[in-house]
Amino acid sequence: MTDEEKLNKHYDGSPEKTLITLEQLSQTIEVMTSVVNRLRQHLNEQLEKQNLIKQKELSSNSEDINNASEAQSKLQNERRAKTVIEISQQDSTLPRKTEKVIH
């Protein structure tokens, strides 16, 4: 049997077979539509979760930067407060070198 004969035989079927085939196709389309809708919903949920994670990371990074700069300024202030400067006078009793004058 050639391909053309198979096609013609398929279309020569009874109207009941055609209705059954159409009903099966309709059900298949409904199931596929449902699957596509569930996939869309799942992908949307994943995108929302990813966006939330990114926002949390960005906010925590900015907080870390703020905390680091605050900690650094506190450390600098502590260093300034702990720094002791000692100024002493030289003893004037130390013998000075005699100045030589060259003529």
Tab-separated table of N, CA and C in Angstrom:
chain	number	residue	atom	x	y	z
A	1	MET	N	0.849	-1.170	0.000
A	1	MET	CA	0.000	0.000	0.000
A	1	MET	C	0.897	1.235	0.000
A	2	THR	N	0.637	2.176	-0.907
A	2	THR	CA	1.437	3.389	-0.998
A	2	THR	C	0.967	4.400	0.035
A	3	ASP	N	1.739	5.444	0.168
A	3	ASP	CA	1.388	6.492	1.137
A	3	ASP	C	0.085	7.175	0.764
A	4	GLU	N	-0.130	7.394	-0.525
A	4	GLU	CA	-1.380	8.045	-0.964
A	4	GLU	C	-2.582	7.195	-0.619
A	5	GLU	N	-2.467	5.903	-0.795
A	5	GLU	CA	-3.591	5.013	-0.474
A	5	GLU	C	-3.871	5.030	1.023
A	6	LYS	N	-2.815	5.054	1.807
A	6	LYS	CA	-3.005	5.118	3.259
A	6	LYS	C	-3.707	6.408	3.662
A	7	LEU	N	-3.297	7.527	3.040
A	7	LEU	CA	-3.943	8.809	3.348
A	7	LEU	C	-5.409	8.791	2.952
A	8	ASN	N	-5.684	8.304	1.767
A	8	ASN	CA	-7.076	8.257	1.300
A	8	ASN	C	-7.905	7.335	2.176
A	9	LYS	N	-7.364	6.197	2.570
A	9	LYS	CA	-8.087	5.269	3.427
A	9	LYS	C	-8.367	5.913	4.780
A	10	HIS	N	-7.405	6.664	5.291
A	10	HIS	CA	-7.572	7.329	6.577
A	10	HIS	C	-8.717	8.340	6.515
A	11	TYR	N	-8.804	9.089	5.434
A	11	TYR	CA	-9.860	10.093	5.307
A	11	TYR	C	-11.202	9.485	4.923
A	12	ASP	N	-11.199	8.292	4.426
A	12	ASP	CA	-12.458	7.649	4.041
A	12	ASP	C	-13.159	7.019	5.228
A	13	GLY	N	-12.641	7.214	6.444
A	13	GLY	CA	-13.213	6.613	7.637
A	13	GLY	C	-14.596	7.175	7.916
A	14	SER	N	-15.259	6.559	8.850
A	14	SER	CA	-16.613	6.970	9.201
A	14	SER	C	-16.583	8.287	9.963
A	15	PRO	N	-17.708	8.994	9.979
A	15	PRO	CA	-17.790	10.253	10.728
A	15	PRO	C	-17.563	10.051	12.233
A	16	GLU	N	-17.932	8.861	12.753
A	16	GLU	CA	-17.712	8.601	14.179
A	16	GLU	C	-16.218	8.595	14.511
A	17	LYS	N	-15.445	7.959	13.634
A	17	LYS	CA	-14.002	7.924	13.855
A	17	LYS	C	-13.412	9.332	13.804
A	18	THR	N	-13.925	10.135	12.880
A	18	THR	CA	-13.443	11.511	12.766
A	18	THR	C	-13.759	12.289	14.040
A	19	LEU	N	-14.972	12.115	14.577
A	19	LEU	CA	-15.362	12.799	15.814
A	19	LEU	C	-14.494	12.352	16.993
A	20	ILE	N	-14.234	11.056	17.060
A	20	ILE	CA	-13.390	10.539	18.144
A	20	ILE	C	-11.986	11.133	18.043
A	21	THR	N	-11.465	11.174	16.823
A	21	THR	CA	-10.131	11.736	16.614
A	21	THR	C	-10.094	13.207	17.002
A	22	LEU	N	-11.121	13.951	16.604
A	22	LEU	CA	-11.191	15.372	16.957
A	22	LEU	C	-11.294	15.566	18.469
A	23	GLU	N	-12.062	14.705	19.121
A	23	GLU	CA	-12.202	14.787	20.575
A	23	GLU	C	-10.863	14.501	21.258
A	24	GLN	N	-10.151	13.506	20.749
A	24	GLN	CA	-8.840	13.193	21.313
A	24	GLN	C	-7.870	14.360	21.121
A	25	LEU	N	-7.900	14.962	19.950
A	25	LEU	CA	-7.043	16.121	19.693
A	25	LEU	C	-7.397	17.277	20.625
A	26	SER	N	-8.677	17.485	20.828
A	26	SER	CA	-9.126	18.555	21.714
A	26	SER	C	-8.630	18.322	23.141
A	27	GLN	N	-8.743	17.079	23.610
A	27	GLN	CA	-8.265	16.754	24.957
A	27	GLN	C	-6.747	16.935	25.062
A	28	THR	N	-6.052	16.533	24.007
A	28	THR	CA	-4.601	16.692	24.001
A	28	THR	C	-4.222	18.165	24.085
A	29	ILE	N	-4.930	18.988	23.338
A	29	ILE	CA	-4.663	20.433	23.358
A	29	ILE	C	-4.938	21.004	24.745
A	30	GLU	N	-6.023	20.569	25.385
A	30	GLU	CA	-6.343	21.053	26.730
A	30	GLU	C	-5.246	20.678	27.729
A	31	VAL	N	-4.781	19.433	27.639
A	31	VAL	CA	-3.729	18.984	28.553
A	31	VAL	C	-2.447	19.774	28.312
A	32	MET	N	-2.095	19.961	27.052
A	32	MET	CA	-0.872	20.706	26.730
A	32	MET	C	-0.995	22.152	27.200
A	33	THR	N	-2.162	22.751	27.048
A	33	THR	CA	-2.380	24.122	27.512
A	33	THR	C	-2.212	24.200	29.027
A	34	SER	N	-2.748	23.212	29.720
A	34	SER	CA	-2.607	23.174	31.173
A	34	SER	C	-1.138	23.052	31.578
A	35	VAL	N	-0.407	22.204	30.877
A	35	VAL	CA	1.016	22.026	31.179
A	35	VAL	C	1.778	23.325	30.938
A	36	VAL	N	1.489	23.985	29.831
A	36	VAL	CA	2.166	25.247	29.511
A	36	VAL	C	1.861	26.294	30.576
A	37	ASN	N	0.610	26.369	31.013
A	37	ASN	CA	0.242	27.346	32.048
A	37	ASN	C	0.959	27.057	33.367
A	38	ARG	N	1.065	25.775	33.730
A	38	ARG	CA	1.790	25.434	34.957
A	38	ARG	C	3.268	25.785	34.836
A	39	LEU	N	3.842	25.536	33.676
A	39	LEU	CA	5.246	25.895	33.464
A	39	LEU	C	5.452	27.403	33.567
A	40	ARG	N	4.539	28.165	32.990
A	40	ARG	CA	4.631	29.631	33.088
A	40	ARG	C	4.589	30.076	34.537
A	41	GLN	N	3.642	29.510	35.281
A	41	GLN	CA	3.506	29.873	36.693
A	41	GLN	C	4.784	29.523	37.457
A	42	HIS	N	5.309	28.343	37.197
A	42	HIS	CA	6.533	27.911	37.875
A	42	HIS	C	7.702	28.838	37.542
A	43	LEU	N	7.843	29.195	36.278
A	43	LEU	CA	8.924	30.091	35.872
A	43	LEU	C	8.763	31.471	36.496
A	44	ASN	N	7.528	31.971	36.549
A	44	ASN	CA	7.289	33.272	37.188
A	44	ASN	C	7.675	33.234	38.665
A	45	GLU	N	7.335	32.135	39.341
A	45	GLU	CA	7.700	32.007	40.753
A	45	GLU	C	9.216	31.974	40.921
A	46	GLN	N	9.898	31.260	40.029
A	46	GLN	CA	11.359	31.207	40.103
A	46	GLN	C	11.971	32.584	39.876
A	47	LEU	N	11.438	33.326	38.908
A	47	LEU	CA	11.957	34.669	38.641
A	47	LEU	C	11.747	35.584	39.840
A	48	GLU	N	10.582	35.491	40.474
A	48	GLU	CA	10.316	36.308	41.656
A	48	GLU	C	11.298	35.964	42.783
A	49	LYS	N	11.548	34.668	42.980
A	49	LYS	CA	12.496	34.256	44.023
A	49	LYS	C	13.895	34.774	43.717
A	50	GLN	N	14.304	34.678	42.448
A	50	GLN	CA	15.629	35.174	42.073
A	50	GLN	C	15.735	36.674	42.305
A	51	ASN	N	14.677	37.412	41.968
A	51	ASN	CA	14.692	38.862	42.190
A	51	ASN	C	14.789	39.184	43.677
A	52	LEU	N	14.058	38.446	44.505
A	52	LEU	CA	14.132	38.671	45.951
A	52	LEU	C	15.535	38.383	46.476
A	53	ILE	N	16.127	37.307	45.994
A	53	ILE	CA	17.485	36.955	46.433
A	53	ILE	C	18.468	38.042	46.026
A	54	LYS	N	18.341	38.548	44.796
A	54	LYS	CA	19.235	39.611	44.332
A	54	LYS	C	19.067	40.867	45.174
A	55	GLN	N	17.809	41.216	45.480
A	55	GLN	CA	17.566	42.408	46.291
A	55	GLN	C	18.174	42.244	47.683
A	56	LYS	N	18.024	41.051	48.267
A	56	LYS	CA	18.599	40.808	49.589
A	56	LYS	C	20.116	40.899	49.539
A	57	GLU	N	20.715	40.336	48.477
A	57	GLU	CA	22.173	40.398	48.344
A	57	GLU	C	22.639	41.844	48.203
A	58	LEU	N	21.927	42.614	47.385
A	58	LEU	CA	22.312	44.010	47.195
A	58	LEU	C	22.184	44.795	48.490
A	59	SER	N	21.089	44.572	49.212
A	59	SER	CA	20.907	45.313	50.463
A	59	SER	C	21.931	44.870	51.505
A	60	SER	N	22.232	43.581	51.553
A	60	SER	CA	23.235	43.127	52.526
A	60	SER	C	24.618	43.632	52.145
A	61	ASN	N	24.910	43.705	50.845
A	61	ASN	CA	26.201	44.246	50.414
A	61	ASN	C	26.328	45.714	50.787
A	62	SER	N	25.257	46.478	50.586
A	62	SER	CA	25.319	47.897	50.943
A	62	SER	C	25.420	48.056	52.457
A	63	GLU	N	24.732	47.190	53.210
A	63	GLU	CA	24.854	47.233	54.668
A	63	GLU	C	26.272	46.874	55.091
A	64	ASP	N	26.850	45.869	54.437
A	64	ASP	CA	28.222	45.475	54.758
A	64	ASP	C	29.183	46.622	54.484
A	65	ILE	N	28.969	47.311	53.371
A	65	ILE	CA	29.833	48.443	53.031
A	65	ILE	C	29.671	49.543	54.073
A	66	ASN	N	28.415	49.837	54.445
A	66	ASN	CA	28.170	50.860	55.465
A	66	ASN	C	28.788	50.447	56.796
A	67	ASN	N	28.598	49.183	57.170
A	67	ASN	CA	29.168	48.705	58.429
A	67	ASN	C	30.689	48.757	58.395
A	68	ALA	N	31.269	48.416	57.269
A	68	ALA	CA	32.733	48.440	57.151
A	68	ALA	C	33.254	49.867	57.263
A	69	SER	N	32.584	50.810	56.615
A	69	SER	CA	33.053	52.199	56.698
A	69	SER	C	32.858	52.749	58.110
A	70	GLU	N	31.758	52.374	58.764
A	70	GLU	CA	31.551	52.800	60.147
A	70	GLU	C	32.619	52.203	61.059
A	71	ALA	N	32.923	50.942	60.866
A	71	ALA	CA	33.941	50.291	61.690
A	71	ALA	C	35.303	50.931	61.455
A	72	GLN	N	35.587	51.265	60.215
A	72	GLN	CA	36.873	51.887	59.902
A	72	GLN	C	36.973	53.266	60.543
A	73	SER	N	35.897	54.051	60.486
A	73	SER	CA	35.948	55.378	61.105
A	73	SER	C	36.060	55.263	62.629
A	74	LYS	N	35.390	54.278	63.225
A	74	LYS	CA	35.527	54.062	64.671
A	74	LYS	C	36.962	53.698	65.027
A	75	LEU	N	37.554	52.830	64.222
A	75	LEU	CA	38.935	52.421	64.469
A	75	LEU	C	39.884	53.606	64.363
A	76	GLN	N	39.666	54.453	63.373
A	76	GLN	CA	40.508	55.641	63.228
A	76	GLN	C	40.340	56.572	64.420
A	77	ASN	N	39.108	56.757	64.876
A	77	ASN	CA	38.868	57.606	66.047
A	77	ASN	C	39.550	57.031	67.286
A	78	GLU	N	39.487	55.707	67.452
A	78	GLU	CA	40.143	55.083	68.596
A	78	GLU	C	41.655	55.266	68.518
A	79	ARG	N	42.202	55.130	67.333
A	79	ARG	CA	43.648	55.309	67.172
A	79	ARG	C	44.053	56.736	67.515
A	80	ARG	N	43.243	57.690	67.076
A	80	ARG	CA	43.542	59.094	67.387
A	80	ARG	C	43.490	59.326	68.889
A	81	ALA	N	42.481	58.751	69.537
A	81	ALA	CA	42.321	58.952	70.970
A	81	ALA	C	43.451	58.290	71.750
A	82	LYS	N	43.958	57.184	71.258
A	82	LYS	CA	45.003	56.459	71.973
A	82	LYS	C	46.401	56.979	71.668
A	83	THR	N	46.531	57.780	70.679
A	83	THR	CA	47.848	58.287	70.318
A	83	THR	C	48.302	59.302	71.355
A	84	VAL	N	49.497	59.094	71.864
A	84	VAL	CA	50.072	60.003	72.853
A	84	VAL	C	51.272	60.673	72.211
A	85	ILE	N	51.255	61.967	72.281
A	85	ILE	CA	52.376	62.723	71.731
A	85	ILE	C	53.153	63.297	72.896
A	86	GLU	N	54.423	63.022	72.919
A	86	GLU	CA	55.262	63.506	74.006
A	86	GLU	C	56.259	64.492	73.431
A	87	ILE	N	56.208	65.671	73.984
A	87	ILE	CA	57.133	66.714	73.556
A	87	ILE	C	58.015	67.040	74.745
A	88	SER	N	59.267	66.925	74.554
A	88	SER	CA	60.182	67.228	75.665
A	88	SER	C	61.162	68.302	75.224
A	89	GLN	N	61.622	69.021	76.202
A	89	GLN	CA	62.614	70.053	75.903
A	89	GLN	C	63.991	69.442	75.994
A	90	GLN	N	64.852	69.972	75.190
A	90	GLN	CA	66.224	69.498	75.264
A	90	GLN	C	66.897	70.164	76.456
A	91	ASP	N	67.780	69.445	77.030
A	91	ASP	CA	68.540	70.022	78.133
A	91	ASP	C	69.460	71.104	77.588
A	92	SER	N	69.386	72.255	78.208
A	92	SER	CA	70.260	73.338	77.763
A	92	SER	C	71.648	73.201	78.361
A	93	THR	N	71.789	72.255	79.261
A	93	THR	CA	73.084	72.067	79.905
A	93	THR	C	74.042	71.245	79.071
A	94	LEU	N	73.548	70.671	78.029
A	94	LEU	CA	74.432	69.872	77.185
A	94	LEU	C	75.458	70.776	76.534
A	95	PRO	N	76.678	70.308	76.471
A	95	PRO	CA	77.710	71.168	75.866
A	95	PRO	C	77.454	71.327	74.377
A	96	ARG	N	77.554	72.568	73.969
A	96	ARG	CA	77.369	72.853	72.548
A	96	ARG	C	78.716	72.775	71.860
A	97	LYS	N	78.654	72.433	70.634
A	97	LYS	CA	79.889	72.417	69.861
A	97	LYS	C	80.307	73.856	69.626
A	98	THR	N	81.552	74.021	69.669
A	98	THR	CA	82.034	75.376	69.405
A	98	THR	C	81.953	75.638	67.926
A	99	GLU	N	81.535	76.814	67.655
A	99	GLU	CA	81.401	77.166	66.252
A	99	GLU	C	82.753	77.572	65.708
A	100	LYS	N	83.072	77.033	64.589
A	100	LYS	CA	84.341	77.382	63.955
A	100	LYS	C	84.038	78.345	62.835
A	101	VAL	N	84.816	79.345	62.816
A	101	VAL	CA	84.654	80.337	61.766
A	101	VAL	C	85.808	80.176	60.806
A	102	ILE	N	85.510	80.065	59.591
A	102	ILE	CA	86.547	79.916	58.579
A	102	ILE	C	86.713	81.262	57.906
A	103	HIS	N	88.000	81.721	57.849
A	103	HIS	CA	88.289	83.021	57.232
A	103	HIS	C	88.843	82.842	55.872
